[in-house]
Short mmCIF file of C-alpha atoms in Angstrom, two decimals:
data_model
loop_
_atom_site.label_atom_id
_atom_site.label_comp_id
_atom_site.label_asym_id
_atom_site.label_seq_id
_atom_site.Cartn_x
_atom_site.Cartn_y
_atom_site.Cartn_z
CA MET U 196 -36.14 66.38 56.31
CA VAL U 197 -38.49 63.34 56.45
CA LYS U 198 -41.40 65.64 57.29
CA LYS U 199 -40.64 67.76 54.23
CA LEU U 200 -40.43 64.60 52.04
CA LEU U 201 -43.77 63.39 53.40
CA THR U 202 -45.35 66.69 52.63
CA ILE U 203 -44.11 66.58 48.99
CA VAL U 204 -45.37 63.05 48.50
CA LEU U 205 -48.66 63.94 50.01
CA ALA U 206 -49.02 67.07 47.88
CA THR U 207 -48.18 65.06 44.72
CA ALA U 208 -50.81 62.41 45.63
CA ILE U 209 -53.45 64.99 46.28
CA SER U 210 -52.71 66.73 42.93
CA LEU U 211 -52.84 63.41 41.08
CA ILE U 212 -56.21 62.58 42.64
CA ALA U 213 -57.49 66.10 41.92
CA SER U 214 -56.40 65.91 38.28
CA SER U 215 -58.11 62.58 37.70
CA GLN U 216 -61.28 63.91 39.34
CA THR U 217 -61.20 66.93 37.06
CA LYS U 218 -60.79 64.74 34.06
CA THR U 219 -63.87 62.68 35.06
CA ALA U 220 -65.86 65.87 35.75
CA VAL U 221 -64.93 67.33 32.37
CA THR U 222 -65.92 64.08 30.59
CA SER U 223 -69.31 63.86 32.18
CA LYS U 224 -69.91 67.61 31.62
CA GLN U 225 -69.08 67.16 27.89
CA ALA U 226 -71.26 64.07 27.77
CA LYS U 227 -74.09 66.16 29.25
CA ILE U 228 -73.67 68.89 26.61
CA THR U 229 -73.68 66.49 23.67
CA ASP U 230 -76.59 64.65 25.28
CA GLU U 231 -78.65 67.82 24.88
CA ILE U 232 -77.75 68.29 21.22
CA ASN U 233 -79.84 66.28 18.95
CA LEU U 234 -79.85 65.88 15.15
CA SER U 235 -83.20 66.50 13.39
CA PRO U 236 -84.61 63.78 11.08
CA SER U 237 -83.71 65.95 8.05
CA ASP U 238 -80.04 66.28 9.40
CA ILE U 239 -79.95 62.52 9.78
CA GLU U 240 -81.09 62.04 6.14
CA LEU U 241 -78.34 64.43 5.10
CA PHE U 242 -75.80 62.43 7.11
CA LYS U 243 -77.04 59.21 5.47
CA GLU U 244 -76.33 60.79 2.04
CA GLN U 245 -72.90 62.06 3.20
CA THR U 246 -72.08 58.63 4.63
CA LYS U 247 -72.66 57.18 1.17
CA GLN U 248 -70.14 59.62 -0.29
CA LYS U 249 -67.67 58.93 2.57
CA VAL U 250 -67.97 55.15 1.95
CA GLU U 251 -67.48 55.72 -1.76
CA GLU U 252 -64.47 57.81 -1.08
CA PHE U 253 -63.02 55.01 1.01
CA GLN U 254 -63.72 52.46 -1.75
CA GLN U 255 -62.00 54.65 -4.28
CA TYR U 256 -58.91 54.96 -2.05
CA ILE U 257 -58.91 51.11 -1.59
CA VAL U 258 -59.10 50.63 -5.38
CA THR U 259 -56.19 53.06 -5.91
CA LEU U 260 -53.88 51.85 -3.22
CA GLY U 261 -54.32 48.22 -4.30
CA ASN U 262 -53.61 49.05 -7.94
CA LYS U 263 -50.01 48.15 -8.82
CA ASN U 264 -50.22 50.15 -12.03
CA GLU U 265 -50.64 53.42 -10.18
CA PRO U 266 -47.64 55.56 -9.31
CA ALA U 267 -46.26 55.04 -5.76
CA GLU U 268 -46.93 58.69 -4.94
CA LYS U 269 -50.65 58.36 -5.69
CA ARG U 270 -51.01 55.09 -3.85
CA ASN U 271 -49.17 56.52 -0.75
CA MET U 272 -51.56 59.52 -0.91
CA ALA U 273 -54.59 57.20 -1.13
CA GLU U 274 -53.37 55.36 1.91
CA LYS U 275 -52.86 58.68 3.82
CA GLU U 276 -56.31 60.08 2.79
CA ALA U 277 -58.06 56.77 3.53
CA LEU U 278 -56.68 56.79 7.07
CA LYS U 279 -58.03 60.32 7.66
CA LEU U 280 -61.57 58.96 7.11
CA PHE U 281 -61.23 56.81 10.20
CA TYR U 282 -61.70 57.42 13.87
CA ASN U 283 -58.55 57.02 15.93
CA GLY U 284 -57.87 53.45 16.82
CA ALA U 285 -60.16 51.89 14.15
CA GLN U 286 -59.54 48.23 13.58
CA MET U 287 -60.16 45.81 10.81
CA GLU U 288 -61.35 42.33 11.80
CA ILE U 289 -61.15 39.70 8.95
CA THR U 290 -63.07 36.50 9.28
CA THR U 291 -62.13 33.46 7.19
CA ILE U 292 -64.17 30.28 7.02
CA LYS U 293 -61.74 27.41 6.81
CA PRO U 294 -62.50 24.33 4.54
CA ASP U 295 -63.49 22.34 7.81
CA GLY U 296 -66.08 25.08 8.61
CA SER U 297 -64.09 26.51 11.48
CA ILE U 298 -63.67 30.24 11.79
CA GLN U 299 -60.47 32.18 11.88
CA LYS U 300 -60.44 35.86 12.89
CA ILE U 301 -57.55 38.33 12.62
CA ASN U 302 -57.64 41.83 14.01
CA ARG U 303 -55.33 44.60 12.68
CA PRO U 304 -55.15 48.36 13.29
CA MET U 305 -56.50 50.12 10.18
CA GLU U 306 -53.15 51.64 9.28
CA LYS U 307 -51.54 48.16 9.27
CA TYR U 308 -54.39 46.71 7.13
CA LEU U 309 -53.99 49.53 4.54
CA ALA U 310 -50.22 49.25 4.46
CA ARG U 311 -50.48 45.45 3.87
CA LEU U 312 -53.07 46.01 1.11
CA LYS U 313 -50.60 48.22 -0.66
CA SER U 314 -47.82 45.62 -0.57
CA LEU U 315 -49.58 42.45 -1.44
CA PRO U 316 -47.33 39.95 -3.25
CA PHE U 317 -49.29 39.94 -6.56
CA THR U 318 -48.13 41.39 -9.84
CA LYS U 319 -51.63 42.76 -10.52
CA VAL U 320 -54.56 43.35 -8.29
CA ILE U 321 -58.14 44.15 -9.26
CA ILE U 322 -60.53 45.34 -6.59
CA LYS U 323 -64.18 45.85 -7.52
CA PHE U 324 -66.89 47.19 -5.29
CA TYR U 325 -70.49 46.26 -6.07
CA ASP U 326 -72.91 49.16 -6.41
CA ILE U 327 -74.63 48.14 -3.10
CA ALA U 328 -74.24 49.95 0.08
CA TYR U 329 -76.77 49.38 2.79
CA ILE U 330 -76.67 52.03 5.52
CA SER U 331 -78.64 51.48 8.70
CA GLU U 332 -80.44 54.25 10.54
CA PHE U 333 -78.44 56.46 12.89
CA THR U 334 -78.94 55.73 16.56
CA LYS U 335 -77.65 58.12 19.31
CA GLY U 336 -75.27 56.60 21.87
CA PRO U 337 -75.01 57.57 25.58
CA ASP U 338 -71.89 59.66 24.60
CA GLY U 339 -73.98 61.99 22.29
CA LYS U 340 -72.49 60.55 19.04
CA TYR U 341 -74.65 59.03 16.37
CA TYR U 342 -73.91 55.46 15.22
CA SER U 343 -74.74 53.53 12.04
CA THR U 344 -73.36 50.67 9.94
CA ALA U 345 -72.77 50.55 6.23
CA THR U 346 -72.38 47.27 4.33
CA ILE U 347 -70.31 47.12 1.21
CA ILE U 348 -69.24 44.15 -0.97
CA GLN U 349 -65.73 43.85 -2.39
CA GLU U 350 -64.50 41.50 -5.10
CA PHE U 351 -60.71 40.95 -4.98
CA THR U 352 -58.64 39.29 -7.65
CA GLY U 353 -54.89 38.80 -7.33
CA PHE U 354 -52.74 37.88 -10.39
CA THR U 355 -49.24 36.61 -10.86
CA ASN U 356 -48.11 37.17 -14.48
CA ASP U 357 -51.68 37.48 -15.82
CA GLU U 358 -52.82 34.35 -14.01
CA ILE U 359 -55.50 34.55 -11.38
CA VAL U 360 -53.91 33.04 -8.26
CA TYR U 361 -56.42 34.39 -5.68
CA LYS U 362 -60.06 35.60 -5.76
CA ASP U 363 -62.58 36.31 -3.10
CA VAL U 364 -65.72 38.27 -2.36
CA THR U 365 -65.91 39.90 1.04
CA LYS U 366 -68.69 41.60 2.83
CA LYS U 367 -67.55 44.55 4.88
CA GLU U 368 -69.53 46.08 7.72
CA VAL U 369 -68.18 49.61 8.33
CA GLU U 370 -69.09 51.30 11.54
CA ILE U 371 -70.15 54.94 10.99
CA ILE U 372 -69.73 57.56 13.71
CA VAL U 373 -71.13 61.11 13.57
CA ASP U 374 -69.30 63.17 16.15
CA LEU U 375 -69.34 66.82 17.23
CA VAL U 376 -65.78 68.06 16.66
CA GLU U 377 -64.13 71.36 17.12
CA ASP U 378 -63.20 73.06 13.88
CA LYS U 379 -60.22 75.20 14.77
CA PHE U 380 -60.24 77.08 11.44
CA PHE U 381 -63.81 78.25 11.89
CA ASN U 382 -63.61 78.21 15.69
CA GLU U 383 -66.80 76.26 16.16
CA LYS U 384 -68.16 72.81 16.66
CA ARG U 385 -69.38 70.90 13.67
CA TRP U 386 -70.79 67.43 13.17
CA LYS U 387 -68.42 65.20 11.23
CA ILE U 388 -68.65 61.70 9.83
CA PHE U 389 -65.94 59.19 10.63
CA LEU U 390 -65.54 55.53 9.65
CA GLY U 391 -64.91 53.24 12.59
CA ASP U 392 -64.18 49.53 13.01
CA ILE U 393 -64.60 47.28 9.93
CA LYS U 394 -65.68 43.69 10.09
CA ALA U 395 -64.77 41.79 6.90
CA THR U 396 -66.17 38.43 6.13
CA GLU U 397 -65.14 36.31 3.21
CA THR U 398 -68.29 35.02 1.56
CA LYS U 399 -66.93 33.09 -1.46
CA SER U 400 -63.47 31.87 -2.22
CA THR U 401 -63.16 30.60 -5.81
CA GLU U 402 -59.40 29.98 -5.91
CA THR U 403 -56.69 28.22 -3.91
CA GLU U 404 -57.49 28.47 -0.22
CA THR U 405 -53.80 28.47 0.82
CA LYS U 406 -53.13 31.68 -1.13
CA SER U 407 -55.65 33.47 1.12
CA THR U 408 -53.10 33.95 3.78
CA VAL U 409 -51.56 36.83 1.90
CA LEU U 410 -54.57 38.97 2.70
CA LYS U 411 -54.52 38.35 6.43
CA MET B 214 -75.77 72.03 11.03
CA THR B 215 -73.01 72.12 8.39
CA LEU B 216 -70.38 69.66 7.21
CA ILE B 217 -67.32 71.29 5.68
CA PRO B 218 -64.05 69.49 5.50
CA VAL B 219 -61.13 71.38 7.07
CA PRO B 220 -59.13 73.37 4.40
CA GLY B 221 -55.99 71.20 4.61
CA ARG B 222 -57.95 68.08 3.95
CA LEU B 223 -59.83 69.75 1.17
CA VAL B 224 -56.59 70.76 -0.57
CA ALA B 225 -55.31 67.15 -0.21
CA LEU B 226 -58.49 65.79 -1.59
CA ILE B 227 -58.53 68.16 -4.62
CA PHE B 228 -54.86 67.14 -5.27
CA PHE B 229 -55.78 63.51 -5.02
CA LEU B 230 -58.74 63.90 -7.34
CA LEU B 231 -56.48 65.80 -9.83
CA LEU B 232 -54.00 62.88 -9.68
CA VAL B 233 -56.91 60.39 -10.23
CA ALA B 234 -58.10 62.45 -13.25
CA LYS B 235 -54.58 62.74 -14.63
CA ASN B 236 -53.90 58.97 -14.48
CA ASN B 237 -57.40 57.91 -15.44
CA ASN B 238 -56.17 56.28 -18.67
CA CYS B 239 -54.22 53.66 -16.83
CA TYR B 240 -57.12 52.57 -14.57
CA SER B 241 -57.55 48.81 -14.45
CA GLN B 242 -59.87 48.94 -11.38
CA THR B 243 -63.24 50.40 -10.89
CA ILE B 244 -66.22 50.66 -8.65
CA VAL B 245 -68.57 48.33 -10.68
CA LYS B 246 -71.90 49.64 -11.70
CA GLN B 247 -73.20 46.86 -13.89
CA GLU B 248 -75.14 44.05 -12.19
CA ASN B 249 -73.80 40.42 -12.09
CA GLN B 250 -75.26 37.42 -10.38
CA ASN B 251 -73.18 37.98 -7.29
CA GLU B 252 -74.42 41.53 -7.13
CA LYS B 253 -78.08 40.41 -7.47
CA ASN B 254 -77.47 37.84 -4.64
CA PHE B 255 -76.05 40.57 -2.39
CA LEU B 256 -78.88 42.95 -3.16
CA VAL B 257 -81.47 40.49 -1.99
CA ARG B 258 -79.26 39.14 0.83
CA THR B 259 -80.32 40.46 4.30
CA LYS B 260 -77.06 42.21 4.82
CA GLN B 261 -77.56 43.55 8.41
CA PHE B 262 -79.78 42.58 11.32
CA ASN B 263 -81.10 46.06 11.04
CA GLU B 264 -82.16 45.38 7.51
CA PHE B 265 -83.80 42.16 8.63
CA VAL B 266 -86.03 44.06 11.07
CA ASP B 267 -86.82 46.68 8.39
CA ARG B 268 -87.84 43.99 5.90
CA PHE B 269 -89.79 42.06 8.52
CA ASN B 270 -91.62 45.22 9.44
CA TYR B 271 -92.32 45.82 5.64
CA LYS B 272 -90.58 49.19 5.94
CA VAL B 273 -87.99 49.00 3.12
CA ASN B 274 -87.49 47.47 -0.28
CA PHE B 275 -84.42 45.47 -1.40
CA HIS B 276 -82.50 48.71 -2.06
CA GLY B 277 -83.08 49.89 1.48
CA ASP B 278 -85.49 52.54 0.32
CA SER B 279 -88.96 53.05 1.81
CA ALA B 280 -91.30 50.17 0.70
CA ASP B 281 -93.73 52.03 -1.56
CA SER B 282 -97.12 50.90 -2.94
CA GLU B 283 -95.47 49.56 -6.15
CA PHE B 284 -93.08 47.35 -4.13
CA LYS B 285 -95.96 46.21 -1.88
CA SER B 286 -98.10 45.32 -4.86
CA LYS B 287 -95.27 43.15 -6.25
CA ILE B 288 -94.22 41.46 -2.99
CA PRO B 289 -96.86 40.95 -0.38
CA ARG B 290 -95.80 41.00 3.26
CA ASP B 291 -96.38 37.21 3.75
CA LYS B 292 -94.02 36.51 0.81
CA LEU B 293 -91.37 38.89 2.18
CA ILE B 294 -91.60 37.38 5.70
CA ASN B 295 -91.35 33.90 4.15
CA SER B 296 -88.21 34.93 2.33
CA LEU B 297 -86.65 35.90 5.63
CA PHE B 298 -86.71 32.26 6.77
CA ASP B 299 -83.80 29.91 6.04
CA LEU B 300 -85.37 28.11 3.07
CA LYS B 301 -82.69 25.43 3.26
CA ASP B 302 -83.97 24.34 6.67
CA PRO B 303 -84.48 20.55 6.37
CA ARG B 304 -87.61 20.83 8.47
CA VAL B 305 -89.45 22.68 5.55
CA ASP B 306 -88.28 20.21 2.84
CA PRO B 307 -90.87 17.44 2.40
CA ASN B 308 -88.22 15.27 0.73
CA ASN B 309 -85.91 15.47 3.72
CA GLU B 310 -86.01 12.90 6.64
CA ARG B 311 -85.99 15.77 9.06
CA TYR B 312 -89.10 17.35 7.56
CA SER B 313 -91.42 18.52 10.28
CA LYS B 314 -95.09 19.20 9.59
CA LYS B 315 -95.41 20.63 13.07
CA TYR B 316 -92.75 23.31 12.23
CA VAL B 317 -94.22 24.08 8.77
CA ASP B 318 -97.70 24.58 10.34
CA GLU B 319 -96.26 26.73 13.13
CA LYS B 320 -94.43 28.79 10.51
CA THR B 321 -97.64 29.31 8.51
CA GLU B 322 -99.56 30.31 11.66
CA PHE B 323 -96.75 32.72 12.64
CA ILE B 324 -96.78 34.44 9.23
CA SER B 325 -100.63 34.67 9.18
CA GLU B 326 -100.65 36.17 12.64
CA MET B 327 -98.06 38.79 11.68
CA ILE B 328 -100.17 39.84 8.63
CA LEU B 329 -103.57 39.61 10.41
CA LYS B 330 -102.50 41.57 13.47
CA ASN B 331 -100.03 43.75 11.55
CA LEU B 332 -97.35 42.94 14.11
CA SER B 333 -93.86 44.31 13.91
CA ILE B 334 -90.56 44.14 15.79
CA ASN B 335 -89.46 47.18 17.79
CA LYS B 336 -85.86 47.81 16.60
CA HIS B 337 -84.64 48.93 20.01
CA SER B 338 -86.71 46.58 22.11
CA GLY B 339 -85.15 45.17 25.19
CA LYS B 340 -86.75 41.85 24.18
CA ILE B 341 -84.20 41.46 21.36
CA ILE B 342 -81.50 39.39 22.93
CA ALA B 343 -78.17 39.02 21.08
CA GLU B 344 -76.33 35.75 21.92
CA ALA B 345 -72.69 36.43 21.13
CA ARG B 346 -71.07 32.94 20.93
CA SER B 347 -67.53 33.93 21.90
CA ARG B 348 -64.09 32.36 22.14
CA VAL B 349 -62.37 32.74 25.47
CA LEU B 350 -59.11 31.29 26.77
CA LEU B 351 -59.01 29.47 30.08
CA LYS B 352 -55.47 28.91 31.11
CA GLY B 353 -54.50 28.94 27.46
CA THR B 354 -57.23 26.48 26.34
CA PRO B 355 -59.95 27.82 24.04
CA HIS B 356 -63.61 27.54 25.15
CA VAL B 357 -66.84 28.79 23.59
CA ILE B 358 -69.25 30.70 25.85
CA SER B 359 -72.51 32.58 25.12
CA ILE B 360 -72.73 36.19 26.19
CA PHE B 361 -76.36 37.48 26.16
CA LEU B 362 -76.78 41.22 25.46
CA SER B 363 -79.81 43.40 24.97
CA GLN B 364 -80.44 47.06 24.17
CA GLU B 365 -81.11 49.64 26.89
CA VAL B 366 -82.84 52.84 25.92
CA SER B 367 -82.44 55.83 28.29
CA GLY B 368 -84.88 58.66 28.67
CA ASN B 369 -83.27 60.82 26.06
CA ASN B 370 -83.55 58.16 23.31
CA THR B 371 -79.88 57.07 23.56
CA VAL B 372 -79.32 53.39 23.04
CA LYS B 373 -76.62 51.02 24.20
CA TRP B 374 -76.13 47.25 24.40
CA VAL B 375 -75.79 45.81 27.88
CA ILE B 376 -74.66 42.40 29.05
CA ASN B 377 -77.46 40.36 30.66
CA ASP B 378 -76.08 36.97 31.24
CA VAL B 379 -73.45 34.47 30.32
CA LYS B 380 -73.48 30.67 29.77
CA GLY B 381 -71.05 27.93 28.89
CA ASP B 382 -69.67 24.53 30.00
CA LEU B 383 -66.81 26.58 31.49
CA PHE B 384 -69.13 27.71 34.29
CA ASN B 385 -70.48 24.29 35.19
CA PHE B 386 -67.65 23.52 37.52
CA PHE B 387 -69.78 21.87 40.23
CA LYS B 388 -70.16 18.15 40.04
CA SER B 389 -73.27 16.17 40.89
CA ASP B 390 -72.97 13.42 43.43
CA THR B 391 -75.98 11.96 45.32
CA SER B 392 -73.96 9.00 46.99
CA LEU B 393 -73.25 11.19 50.04
CA VAL B 394 -75.54 13.52 51.93
CA ARG B 395 -73.70 16.76 52.21
CA PHE B 396 -74.78 19.33 54.79
CA ILE B 397 -73.55 21.52 57.64
CA PRO B 398 -74.95 19.82 60.79
CA PRO B 399 -77.64 21.65 62.91
CA SER B 400 -75.38 21.96 65.91
CA SER B 401 -72.52 23.59 64.03
CA ASN B 402 -73.35 27.00 65.23
CA GLU B 403 -72.31 26.02 68.83
CA THR B 404 -68.88 25.01 67.65
CA ASP B 405 -68.33 28.23 65.76
CA PHE B 406 -69.05 26.44 62.46
CA LEU B 407 -65.96 24.24 62.63
CA ASN B 408 -67.65 22.23 59.92
CA LEU B 409 -67.24 25.11 57.45
CA LYS B 410 -63.62 24.12 56.91
CA ARG B 411 -64.77 20.61 55.98
CA ALA B 412 -67.55 21.89 53.73
CA LEU B 413 -65.47 24.41 51.85
CA ASP B 414 -62.71 21.91 51.26
CA ASP B 415 -65.25 19.89 49.27
CA THR B 416 -64.61 22.20 46.36
CA ASP B 417 -66.51 20.22 43.59
CA HIS B 418 -69.80 20.04 45.53
CA LEU B 419 -70.15 23.39 47.19
CA GLN B 420 -73.72 23.74 45.84
CA TYR B 421 -74.96 21.10 48.26
CA TYR B 422 -74.00 23.30 51.13
CA SER B 423 -76.13 26.22 49.89
CA SER B 424 -79.78 27.03 50.34
CA LYS B 425 -82.39 25.20 48.23
CA ASP B 426 -83.00 28.57 46.52
CA TYR B 427 -79.34 28.89 45.43
CA CYS B 428 -78.90 29.89 41.83
CA PRO B 429 -75.42 30.56 40.67
CA ASP B 430 -74.88 33.99 39.10
CA TYR B 431 -72.57 33.15 36.17
CA LEU B 432 -72.26 36.70 35.05
CA SER B 433 -70.55 37.72 38.27
CA VAL B 434 -68.41 34.55 38.01
CA PHE B 435 -67.47 35.60 34.43
CA TYR B 436 -66.63 39.18 35.49
CA TYR B 437 -64.47 37.82 38.34
CA MET B 438 -62.64 35.42 35.95
CA ILE B 439 -62.02 38.27 33.54
CA ASN B 440 -61.03 40.60 36.30
CA SER B 441 -58.55 38.16 37.87
CA LYS B 442 -57.25 37.28 34.34
CA LEU B 443 -58.28 33.60 34.73
CA ILE B 444 -59.83 33.90 31.28
CA GLN B 445 -59.17 36.17 28.34
CA PHE B 446 -61.79 37.18 25.78
CA GLU B 447 -60.63 36.46 22.22
CA TYR B 448 -63.46 37.28 19.75
CA THR B 449 -67.05 36.62 18.89
CA GLU B 450 -67.54 33.68 16.54
CA GLU B 451 -71.24 34.00 15.81
CA ILE B 452 -74.31 36.00 16.79
CA ILE B 453 -77.79 34.55 17.25
CA TYR B 454 -80.65 36.95 17.93
CA HIS B 455 -83.46 35.76 20.01
CA ILE B 456 -86.53 38.02 19.51
CA ILE B 457 -89.24 37.72 22.17
CA ASP B 458 -90.75 41.13 21.36
CA ILE B 459 -93.70 39.62 19.49
CA PRO B 460 -96.35 38.38 22.00
CA GLY B 461 -96.58 34.58 22.20
CA TRP B 462 -93.62 33.86 19.95
CA PHE B 463 -89.82 33.55 19.95
CA ILE B 464 -87.83 34.03 16.72
CA LYS B 465 -84.16 33.06 16.32
CA VAL B 466 -82.19 34.88 13.64
CA LYS B 467 -78.67 34.11 12.46
CA GLU B 468 -76.44 34.90 9.53
CA PHE B 469 -76.24 32.38 6.72
CA ASN B 470 -73.06 33.10 4.76
CA ARG B 471 -73.79 31.64 1.29
CA ASN B 472 -73.68 33.02 -2.16
CA GLU B 473 -77.37 32.95 -3.05
CA MET B 474 -80.46 35.14 -2.62
CA ASN B 475 -81.72 33.35 0.45
CA SER B 476 -78.79 34.32 2.59
CA GLY B 477 -77.60 36.76 5.25
CA TRP B 478 -79.62 37.27 8.48
CA LEU B 479 -82.51 34.78 8.35
CA ILE B 480 -84.89 33.14 10.71
CA THR B 481 -83.49 29.82 11.85
CA ASP B 482 -86.20 28.86 14.30
CA ILE B 483 -89.59 30.06 15.56
CA GLY B 484 -91.86 28.74 18.20
CA LYS B 485 -94.42 29.53 20.91
CA ASN B 486 -93.09 31.44 23.92
CA THR B 487 -94.71 32.34 27.23
CA PHE B 488 -91.48 33.33 29.11
CA ASP B 489 -90.49 36.87 30.03
CA LYS B 490 -86.84 37.89 29.32
CA PHE B 491 -85.45 36.64 32.62
CA ASN B 492 -87.07 33.23 32.37
CA TYR B 493 -86.36 32.94 28.67
CA LEU B 494 -82.64 33.42 29.36
CA LYS B 495 -82.79 30.91 32.23
CA ASN B 496 -84.54 28.26 30.15
CA ASN B 497 -82.64 28.58 26.88
#
């Protein structure tokens, strides 16, 4: 009986080790394949263009989901669609410079950030994006994906009964990832642009500092 | 290479755009197109370190497009490089008590040399060192340490950042004391190093029992502390780039977060440098 039990335990252990080895082997094999696929300079130019569109799409969703005048259905859809632009596990890091010069950083999963943006305690919100988006060159990472960063500037104004109670300008650095993903519909692999982590830094606060906590 | 959204997503996007079009009349929010002063400031601001390098190398204009002859005729390279310095540095203000003629002369010499020799920074150079001033918790108490990273390019042109070194008061756990001569006596080997117990109990001064060539490897200490959960990494507070890619010089670049044109990633210090990467890290 003990011998039988030991055999089962041993077999389970061997299968566990084997499965973890297989996973590692598959990962390195995949990395090797993507390593051999390179984007041409014209492809990269095209991706730079498409990144601009993707970033604009994100900005439009932000504007919509922050707008209290829009129907709930449309704001919910904007939230859902905005999330689809992101890589799984993307985070938003918000940096605030306190009056004493010290820095405060808060990290939130993107879904939580978007949900909070939708439910800010203002009667009216105006979000404007400046027509500036700087996108750095794409660089290939050891995993075969291409990486870049886009910078966008957002002006946020929060009202309570037509009175401005909060205003800030934030600079957002958005990580851009171009990944080779399987398109099940066409049954082939395609390069796709995703947004990744975002680092947001408040650059100018023109209204009451204490109210800024609502955005964190 | 093609880029086609999956059908489900396309349908959702069309539906969303239809909703946008339908409700367009009640729009109180927009993506602003007209220029205001803030926007002008942000346009000139060096928004990313990447952009800093491109501007330094005279590769792009303020819109991030290729610097053409028209742009170059309007803004000569020496003026562009000068605009990449922190112009609020008290060392360049003759009316400030911290004004330094030495620094101003060095700055002028630096800019002239860049123009004369047409020098540029290699964006993926291993001699660009990023100092990530980071907040860590040691037994619940916050400490600031510097983590030094540089880029590593592999044979197939893939790039990654790697950790080179770490510094911080946290790692200076040895204390100096010259009142006693600390050593393991010459005959200790014959007593199976019974003195080792005594030496290793002297926990604050272990360095005195080491070879004269002993140099603590703080990175391994840091990895051990992280691994054993003695310290927890919280976040990076600030980045300072040390560029030693240009022969004979070091450049320090950091982000100035202010709402004016001379802002963003700017040169905070320059100077003569003769160190290689290893010795630069050791001496800074």
